[in-house]
Short mmCIF file of N, CA and C and ligand atoms in Angstrom, two decimals:
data_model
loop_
_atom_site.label_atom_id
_atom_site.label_comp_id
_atom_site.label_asym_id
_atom_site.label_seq_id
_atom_site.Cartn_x
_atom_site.Cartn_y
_atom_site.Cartn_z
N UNK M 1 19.36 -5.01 1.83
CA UNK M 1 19.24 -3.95 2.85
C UNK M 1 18.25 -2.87 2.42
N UNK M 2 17.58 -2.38 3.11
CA UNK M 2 16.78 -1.27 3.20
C UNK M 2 17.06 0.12 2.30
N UNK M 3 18.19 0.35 3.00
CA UNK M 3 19.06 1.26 2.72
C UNK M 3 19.52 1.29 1.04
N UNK M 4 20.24 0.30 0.34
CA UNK M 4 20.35 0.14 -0.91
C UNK M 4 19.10 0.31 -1.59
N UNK M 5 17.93 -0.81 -1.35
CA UNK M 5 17.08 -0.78 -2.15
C UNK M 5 16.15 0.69 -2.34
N UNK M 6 16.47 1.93 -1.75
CA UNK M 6 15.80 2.69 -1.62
C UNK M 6 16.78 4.20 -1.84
N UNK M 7 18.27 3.28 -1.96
CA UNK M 7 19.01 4.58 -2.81
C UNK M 7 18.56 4.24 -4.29
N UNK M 8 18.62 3.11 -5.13
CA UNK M 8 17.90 2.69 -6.02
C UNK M 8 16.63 3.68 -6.79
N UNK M 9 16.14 4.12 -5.91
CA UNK M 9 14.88 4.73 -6.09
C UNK M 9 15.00 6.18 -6.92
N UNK M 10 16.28 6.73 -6.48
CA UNK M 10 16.73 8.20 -6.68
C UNK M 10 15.62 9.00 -6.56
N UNK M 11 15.40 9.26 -5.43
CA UNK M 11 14.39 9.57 -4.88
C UNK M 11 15.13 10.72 -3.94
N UNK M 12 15.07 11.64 -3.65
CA UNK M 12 15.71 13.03 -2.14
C UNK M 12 15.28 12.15 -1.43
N UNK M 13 16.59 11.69 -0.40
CA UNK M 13 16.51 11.25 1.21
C UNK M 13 16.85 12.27 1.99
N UNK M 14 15.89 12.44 2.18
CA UNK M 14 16.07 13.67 3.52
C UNK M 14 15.87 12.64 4.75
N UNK M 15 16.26 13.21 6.30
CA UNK M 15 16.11 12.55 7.58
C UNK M 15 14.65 11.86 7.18
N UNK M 16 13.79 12.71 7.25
CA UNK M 16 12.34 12.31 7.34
C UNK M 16 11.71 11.29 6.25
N UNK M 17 12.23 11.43 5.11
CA UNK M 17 11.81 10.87 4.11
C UNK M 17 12.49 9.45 4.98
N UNK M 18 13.78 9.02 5.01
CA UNK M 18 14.16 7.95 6.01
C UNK M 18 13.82 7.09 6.73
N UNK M 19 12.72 8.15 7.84
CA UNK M 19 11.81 7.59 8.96
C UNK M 19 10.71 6.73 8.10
N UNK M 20 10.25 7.48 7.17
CA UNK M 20 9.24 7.20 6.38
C UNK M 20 9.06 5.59 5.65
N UNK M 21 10.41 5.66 5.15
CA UNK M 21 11.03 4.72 4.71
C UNK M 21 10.86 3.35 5.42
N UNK M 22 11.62 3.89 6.73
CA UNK M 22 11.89 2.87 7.53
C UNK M 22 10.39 2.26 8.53
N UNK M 23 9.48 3.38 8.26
CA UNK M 23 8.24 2.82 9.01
C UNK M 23 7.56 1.96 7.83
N UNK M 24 7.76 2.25 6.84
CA UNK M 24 7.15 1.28 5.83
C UNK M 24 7.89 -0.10 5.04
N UNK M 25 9.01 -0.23 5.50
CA UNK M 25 9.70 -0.98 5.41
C UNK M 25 9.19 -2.49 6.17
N UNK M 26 8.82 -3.32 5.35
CA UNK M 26 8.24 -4.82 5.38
C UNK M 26 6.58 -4.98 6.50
N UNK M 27 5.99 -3.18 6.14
CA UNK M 27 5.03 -3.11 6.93
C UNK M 27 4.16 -3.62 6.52
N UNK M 28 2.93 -5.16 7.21
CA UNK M 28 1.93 -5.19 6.20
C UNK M 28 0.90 -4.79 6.57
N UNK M 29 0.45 -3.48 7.43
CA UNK M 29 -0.83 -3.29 8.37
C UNK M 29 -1.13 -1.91 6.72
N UNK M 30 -0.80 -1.96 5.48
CA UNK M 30 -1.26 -0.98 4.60
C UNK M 30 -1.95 0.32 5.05
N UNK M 31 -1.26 0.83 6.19
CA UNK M 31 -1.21 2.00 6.40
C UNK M 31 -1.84 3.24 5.63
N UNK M 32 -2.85 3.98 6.44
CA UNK M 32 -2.98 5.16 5.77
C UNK M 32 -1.82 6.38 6.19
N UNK M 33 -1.76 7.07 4.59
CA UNK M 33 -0.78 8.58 4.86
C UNK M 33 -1.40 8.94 6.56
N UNK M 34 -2.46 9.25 6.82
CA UNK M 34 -2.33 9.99 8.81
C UNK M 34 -2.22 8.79 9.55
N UNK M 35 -2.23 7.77 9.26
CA UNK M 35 -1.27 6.87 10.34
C UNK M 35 0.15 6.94 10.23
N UNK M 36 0.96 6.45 9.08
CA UNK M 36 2.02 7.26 9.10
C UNK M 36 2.62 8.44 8.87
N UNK M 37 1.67 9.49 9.16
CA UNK M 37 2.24 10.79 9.84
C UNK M 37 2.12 10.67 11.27
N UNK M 38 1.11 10.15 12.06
CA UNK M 38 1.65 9.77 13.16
C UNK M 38 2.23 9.00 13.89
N UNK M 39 3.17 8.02 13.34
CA UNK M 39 4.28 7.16 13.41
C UNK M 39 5.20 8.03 13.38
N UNK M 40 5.50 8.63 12.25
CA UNK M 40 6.80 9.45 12.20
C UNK M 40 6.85 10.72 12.95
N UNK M 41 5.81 11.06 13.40
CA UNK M 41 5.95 12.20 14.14
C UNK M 41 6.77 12.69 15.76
N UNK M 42 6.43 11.15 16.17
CA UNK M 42 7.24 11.79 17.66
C UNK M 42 8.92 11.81 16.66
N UNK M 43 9.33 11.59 16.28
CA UNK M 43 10.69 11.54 15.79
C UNK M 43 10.89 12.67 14.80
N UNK M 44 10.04 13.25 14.71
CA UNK M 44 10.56 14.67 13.29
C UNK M 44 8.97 15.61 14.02
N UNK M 45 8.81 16.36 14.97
CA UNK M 45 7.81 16.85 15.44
C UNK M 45 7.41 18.17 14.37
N UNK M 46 8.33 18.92 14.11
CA UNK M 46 7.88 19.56 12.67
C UNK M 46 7.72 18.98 11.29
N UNK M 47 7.64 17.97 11.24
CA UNK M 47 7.34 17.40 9.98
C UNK M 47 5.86 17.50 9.66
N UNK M 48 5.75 18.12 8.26
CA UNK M 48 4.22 18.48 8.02
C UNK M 48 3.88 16.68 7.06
N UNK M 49 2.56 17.22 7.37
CA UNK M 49 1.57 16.65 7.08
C UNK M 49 1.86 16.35 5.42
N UNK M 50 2.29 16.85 4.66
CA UNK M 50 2.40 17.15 3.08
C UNK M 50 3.88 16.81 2.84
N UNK M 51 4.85 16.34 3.97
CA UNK M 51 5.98 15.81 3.21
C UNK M 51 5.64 14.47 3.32
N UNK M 52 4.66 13.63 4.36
CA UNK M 52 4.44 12.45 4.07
C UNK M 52 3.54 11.96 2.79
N UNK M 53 2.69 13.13 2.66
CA UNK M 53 2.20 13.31 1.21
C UNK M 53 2.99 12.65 -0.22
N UNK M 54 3.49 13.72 -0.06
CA UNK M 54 4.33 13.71 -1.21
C UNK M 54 5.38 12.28 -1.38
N UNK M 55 6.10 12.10 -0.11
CA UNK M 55 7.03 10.96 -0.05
C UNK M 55 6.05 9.78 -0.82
N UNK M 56 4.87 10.21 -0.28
CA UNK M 56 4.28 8.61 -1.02
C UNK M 56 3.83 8.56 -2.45
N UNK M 57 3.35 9.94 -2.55
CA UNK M 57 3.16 10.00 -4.39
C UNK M 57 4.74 9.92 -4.89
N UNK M 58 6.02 10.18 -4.25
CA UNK M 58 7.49 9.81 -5.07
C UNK M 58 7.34 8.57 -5.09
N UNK M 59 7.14 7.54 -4.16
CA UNK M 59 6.99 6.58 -3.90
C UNK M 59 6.34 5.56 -4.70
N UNK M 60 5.18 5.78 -4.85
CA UNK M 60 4.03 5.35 -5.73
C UNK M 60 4.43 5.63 -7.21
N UNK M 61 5.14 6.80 -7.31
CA UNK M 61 5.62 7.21 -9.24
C UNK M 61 6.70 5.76 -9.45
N UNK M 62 7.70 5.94 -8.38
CA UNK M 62 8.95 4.93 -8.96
C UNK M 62 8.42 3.35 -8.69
N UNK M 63 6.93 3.45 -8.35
CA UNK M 63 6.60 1.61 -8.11
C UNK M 63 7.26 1.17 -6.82
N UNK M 64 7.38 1.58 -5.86
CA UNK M 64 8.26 1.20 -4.75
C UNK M 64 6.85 1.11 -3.59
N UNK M 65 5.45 1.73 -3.72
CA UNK M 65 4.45 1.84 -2.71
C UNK M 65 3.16 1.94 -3.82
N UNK M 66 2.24 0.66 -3.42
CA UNK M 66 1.27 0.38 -3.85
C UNK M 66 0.21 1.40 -2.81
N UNK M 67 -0.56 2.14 -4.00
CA UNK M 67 -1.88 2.99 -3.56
C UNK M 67 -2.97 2.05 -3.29
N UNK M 68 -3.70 1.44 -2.21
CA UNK M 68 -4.91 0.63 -2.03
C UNK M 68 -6.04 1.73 -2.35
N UNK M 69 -6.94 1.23 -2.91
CA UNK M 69 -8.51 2.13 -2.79
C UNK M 69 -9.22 0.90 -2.62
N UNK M 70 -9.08 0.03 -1.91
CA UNK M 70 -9.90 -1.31 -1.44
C UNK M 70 -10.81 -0.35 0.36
N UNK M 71 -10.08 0.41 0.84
CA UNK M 71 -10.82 1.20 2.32
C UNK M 71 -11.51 2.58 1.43
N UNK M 72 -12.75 2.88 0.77
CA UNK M 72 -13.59 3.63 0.38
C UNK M 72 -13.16 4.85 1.24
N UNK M 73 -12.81 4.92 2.05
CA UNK M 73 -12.76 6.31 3.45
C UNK M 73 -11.73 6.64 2.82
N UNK M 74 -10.29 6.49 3.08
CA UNK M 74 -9.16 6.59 2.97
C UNK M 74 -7.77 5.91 2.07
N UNK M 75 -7.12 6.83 1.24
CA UNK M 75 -5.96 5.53 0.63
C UNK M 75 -5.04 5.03 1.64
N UNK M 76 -4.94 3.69 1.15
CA UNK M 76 -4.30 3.12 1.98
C UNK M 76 -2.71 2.63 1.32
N UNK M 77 -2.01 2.60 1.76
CA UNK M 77 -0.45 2.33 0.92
C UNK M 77 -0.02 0.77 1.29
N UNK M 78 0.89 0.26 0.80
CA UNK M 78 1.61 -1.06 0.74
C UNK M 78 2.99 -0.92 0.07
N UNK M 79 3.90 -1.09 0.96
CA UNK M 79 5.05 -1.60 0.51
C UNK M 79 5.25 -2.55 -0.58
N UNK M 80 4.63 -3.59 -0.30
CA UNK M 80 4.93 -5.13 -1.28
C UNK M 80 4.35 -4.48 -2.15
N UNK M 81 5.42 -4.73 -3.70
CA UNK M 81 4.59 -4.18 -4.61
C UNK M 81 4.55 -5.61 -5.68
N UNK M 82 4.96 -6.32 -4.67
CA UNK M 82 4.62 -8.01 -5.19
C UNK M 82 3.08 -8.11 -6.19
N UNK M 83 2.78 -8.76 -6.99
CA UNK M 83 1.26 -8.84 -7.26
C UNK M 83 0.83 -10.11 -6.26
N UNK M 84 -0.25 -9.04 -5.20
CA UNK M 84 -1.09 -10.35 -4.48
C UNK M 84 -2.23 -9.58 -4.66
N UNK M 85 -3.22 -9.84 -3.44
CA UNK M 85 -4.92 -9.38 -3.34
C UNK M 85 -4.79 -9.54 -2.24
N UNK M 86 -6.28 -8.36 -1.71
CA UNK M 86 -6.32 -7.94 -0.28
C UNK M 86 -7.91 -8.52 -0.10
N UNK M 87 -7.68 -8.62 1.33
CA UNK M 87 -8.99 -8.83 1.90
C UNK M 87 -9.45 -7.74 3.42
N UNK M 88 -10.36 -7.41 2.86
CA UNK M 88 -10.57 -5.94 4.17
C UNK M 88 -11.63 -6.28 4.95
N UNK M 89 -11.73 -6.23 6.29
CA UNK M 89 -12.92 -6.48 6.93
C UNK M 89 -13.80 -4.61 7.43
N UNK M 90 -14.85 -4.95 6.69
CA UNK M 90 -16.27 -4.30 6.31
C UNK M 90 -16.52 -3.19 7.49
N UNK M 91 -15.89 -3.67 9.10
CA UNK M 91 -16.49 -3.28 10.22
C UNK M 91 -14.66 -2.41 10.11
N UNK M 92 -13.77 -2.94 10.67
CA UNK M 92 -12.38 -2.04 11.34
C UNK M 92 -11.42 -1.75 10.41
N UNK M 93 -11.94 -2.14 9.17
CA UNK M 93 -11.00 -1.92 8.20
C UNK M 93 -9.55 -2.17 8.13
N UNK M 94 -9.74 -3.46 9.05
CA UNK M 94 -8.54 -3.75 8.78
C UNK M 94 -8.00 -4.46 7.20
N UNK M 95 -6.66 -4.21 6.88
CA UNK M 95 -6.23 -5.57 5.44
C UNK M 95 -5.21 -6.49 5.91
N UNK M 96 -5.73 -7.63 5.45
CA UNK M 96 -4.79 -8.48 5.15
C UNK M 96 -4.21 -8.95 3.92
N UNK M 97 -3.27 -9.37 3.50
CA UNK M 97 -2.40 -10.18 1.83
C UNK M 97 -3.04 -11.24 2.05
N UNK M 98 -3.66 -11.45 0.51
CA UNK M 98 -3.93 -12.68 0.24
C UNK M 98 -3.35 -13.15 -0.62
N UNK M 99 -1.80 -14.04 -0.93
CA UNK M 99 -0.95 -14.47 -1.65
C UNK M 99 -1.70 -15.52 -2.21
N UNK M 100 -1.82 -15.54 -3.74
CA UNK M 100 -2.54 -16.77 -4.21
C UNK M 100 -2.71 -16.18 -5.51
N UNK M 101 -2.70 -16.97 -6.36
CA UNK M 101 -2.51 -16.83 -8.01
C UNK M 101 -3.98 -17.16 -8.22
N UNK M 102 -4.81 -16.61 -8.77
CA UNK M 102 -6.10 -17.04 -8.91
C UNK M 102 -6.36 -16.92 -10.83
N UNK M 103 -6.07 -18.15 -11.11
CA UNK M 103 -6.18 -18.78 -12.74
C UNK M 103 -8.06 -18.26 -13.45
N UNK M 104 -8.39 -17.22 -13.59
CA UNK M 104 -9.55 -16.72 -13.96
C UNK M 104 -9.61 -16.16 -15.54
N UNK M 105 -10.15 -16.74 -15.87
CA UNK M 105 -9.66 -16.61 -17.38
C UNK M 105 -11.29 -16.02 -18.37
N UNK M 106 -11.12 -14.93 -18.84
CA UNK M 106 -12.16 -14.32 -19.03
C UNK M 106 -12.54 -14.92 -20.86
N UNK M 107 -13.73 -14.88 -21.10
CA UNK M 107 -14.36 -15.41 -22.57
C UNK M 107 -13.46 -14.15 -23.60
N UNK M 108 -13.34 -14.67 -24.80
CA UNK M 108 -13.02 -14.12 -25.85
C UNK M 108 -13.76 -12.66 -26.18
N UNK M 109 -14.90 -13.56 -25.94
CA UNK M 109 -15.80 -12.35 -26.49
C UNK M 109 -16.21 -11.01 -25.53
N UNK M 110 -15.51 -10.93 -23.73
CA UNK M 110 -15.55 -10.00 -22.86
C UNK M 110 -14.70 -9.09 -23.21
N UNK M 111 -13.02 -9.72 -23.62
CA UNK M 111 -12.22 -9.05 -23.66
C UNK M 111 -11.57 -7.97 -24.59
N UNK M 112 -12.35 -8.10 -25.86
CA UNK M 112 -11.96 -7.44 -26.87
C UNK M 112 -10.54 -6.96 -27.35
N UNK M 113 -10.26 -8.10 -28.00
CA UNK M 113 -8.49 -8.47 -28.25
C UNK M 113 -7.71 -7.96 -27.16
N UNK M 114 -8.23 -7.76 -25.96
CA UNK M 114 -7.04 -7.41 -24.78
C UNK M 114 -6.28 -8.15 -25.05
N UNK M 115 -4.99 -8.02 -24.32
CA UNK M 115 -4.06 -9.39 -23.63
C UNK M 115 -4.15 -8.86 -22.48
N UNK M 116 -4.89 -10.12 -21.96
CA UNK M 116 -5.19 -10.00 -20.18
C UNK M 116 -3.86 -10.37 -19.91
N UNK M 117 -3.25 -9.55 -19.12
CA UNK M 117 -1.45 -9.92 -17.99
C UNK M 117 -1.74 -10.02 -16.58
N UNK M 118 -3.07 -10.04 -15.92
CA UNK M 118 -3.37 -10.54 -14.33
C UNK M 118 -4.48 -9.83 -13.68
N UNK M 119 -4.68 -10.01 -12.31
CA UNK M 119 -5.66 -9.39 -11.72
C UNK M 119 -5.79 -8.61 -10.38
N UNK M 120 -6.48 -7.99 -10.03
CA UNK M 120 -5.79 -7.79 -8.33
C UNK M 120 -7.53 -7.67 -7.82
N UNK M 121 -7.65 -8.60 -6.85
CA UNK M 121 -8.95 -8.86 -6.49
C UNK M 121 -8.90 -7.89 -4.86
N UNK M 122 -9.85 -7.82 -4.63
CA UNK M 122 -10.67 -7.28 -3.40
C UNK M 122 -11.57 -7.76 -2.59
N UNK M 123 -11.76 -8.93 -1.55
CA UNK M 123 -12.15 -9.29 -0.99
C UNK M 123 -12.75 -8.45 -0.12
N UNK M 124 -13.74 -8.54 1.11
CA UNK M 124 -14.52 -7.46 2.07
C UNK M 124 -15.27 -9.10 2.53
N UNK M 125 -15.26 -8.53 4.14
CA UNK M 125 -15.88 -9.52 4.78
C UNK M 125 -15.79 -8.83 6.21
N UNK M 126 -15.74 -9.80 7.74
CA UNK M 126 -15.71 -9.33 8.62
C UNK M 126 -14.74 -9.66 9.38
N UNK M 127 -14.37 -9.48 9.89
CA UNK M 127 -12.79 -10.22 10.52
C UNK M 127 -12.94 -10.87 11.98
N UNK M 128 -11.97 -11.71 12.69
CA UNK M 128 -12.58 -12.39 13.61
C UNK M 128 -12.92 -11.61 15.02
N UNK M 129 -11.86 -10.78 14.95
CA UNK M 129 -11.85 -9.95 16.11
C UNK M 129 -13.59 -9.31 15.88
N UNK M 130 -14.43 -8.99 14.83
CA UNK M 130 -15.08 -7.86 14.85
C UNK M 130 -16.36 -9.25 14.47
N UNK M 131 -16.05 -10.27 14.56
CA UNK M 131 -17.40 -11.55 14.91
C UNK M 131 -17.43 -11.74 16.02
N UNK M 132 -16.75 -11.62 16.95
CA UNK M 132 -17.03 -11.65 18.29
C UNK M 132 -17.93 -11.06 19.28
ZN1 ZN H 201 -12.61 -6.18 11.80
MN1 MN H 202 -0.73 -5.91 0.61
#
């Protein structure tokens, strides 16, 4: 449930923080913070601009909302904090998940005794709606 996984968080649930919650809850359109301030807004009409702020940097601290910087304009957020990769189209900016394990294995001599533990790629292209 929703609800559990996000008392978990110990995080202040206030009403709004809630809405917040619940608009991002299994959302995969990776939303920017002023899109969901205006989602939540007809429902909390004084709700500022800076508690959706903040809800998402609490959010983002406890690992519960992935920060995108794949849209150059704007951050964009994600629920799934699954490890996948995004693909953004160039023109409407829209994202989509690209679920797929991609086995890329870098030379000895790039990594300098790292231990590589994975990757998160960034795709950019055009999307179909915006080839038309
Ligand atoms: Zn597009
Ligand atoms: Mn995603």
């Amino acid at each position: 449930m929703m609800m559990e996984k996000y008392r978990n968080l110990h995080i202040k649930l206030t009403p709004q923080r809630l809405a917040i919650l619940s608009y991002l809850n299994g959302n995969t359109s990776h939303p920017s913070a002023e899109d969901i301030y205006k989602a939540v807004q007809g429902q909390f009409p004084t709700m500022s601009f800076a508690t959706v702020y903040n809800t998402l940097e609490a959010l983002k601290n406890k690992g519960s909302v992935q920060e995108l910087k794949i849209d150059h304009a704007k951050k964009r957020y994600d629920p799934d904090s699954t490890i996948h990769h995004h693909l953004i189209c160039n023109k409407c900016k829209n994202i989509i998940d690209i679920h797929k394990d991609f086995n890329l294995s870098l030379p000895d001599e790039m990594t300098e005794g790292f231990d590589v533990l994975g990757n998160s790629i960034e795709f950019y292209g055009i999307c179909s709606k915006c080839n038309k």
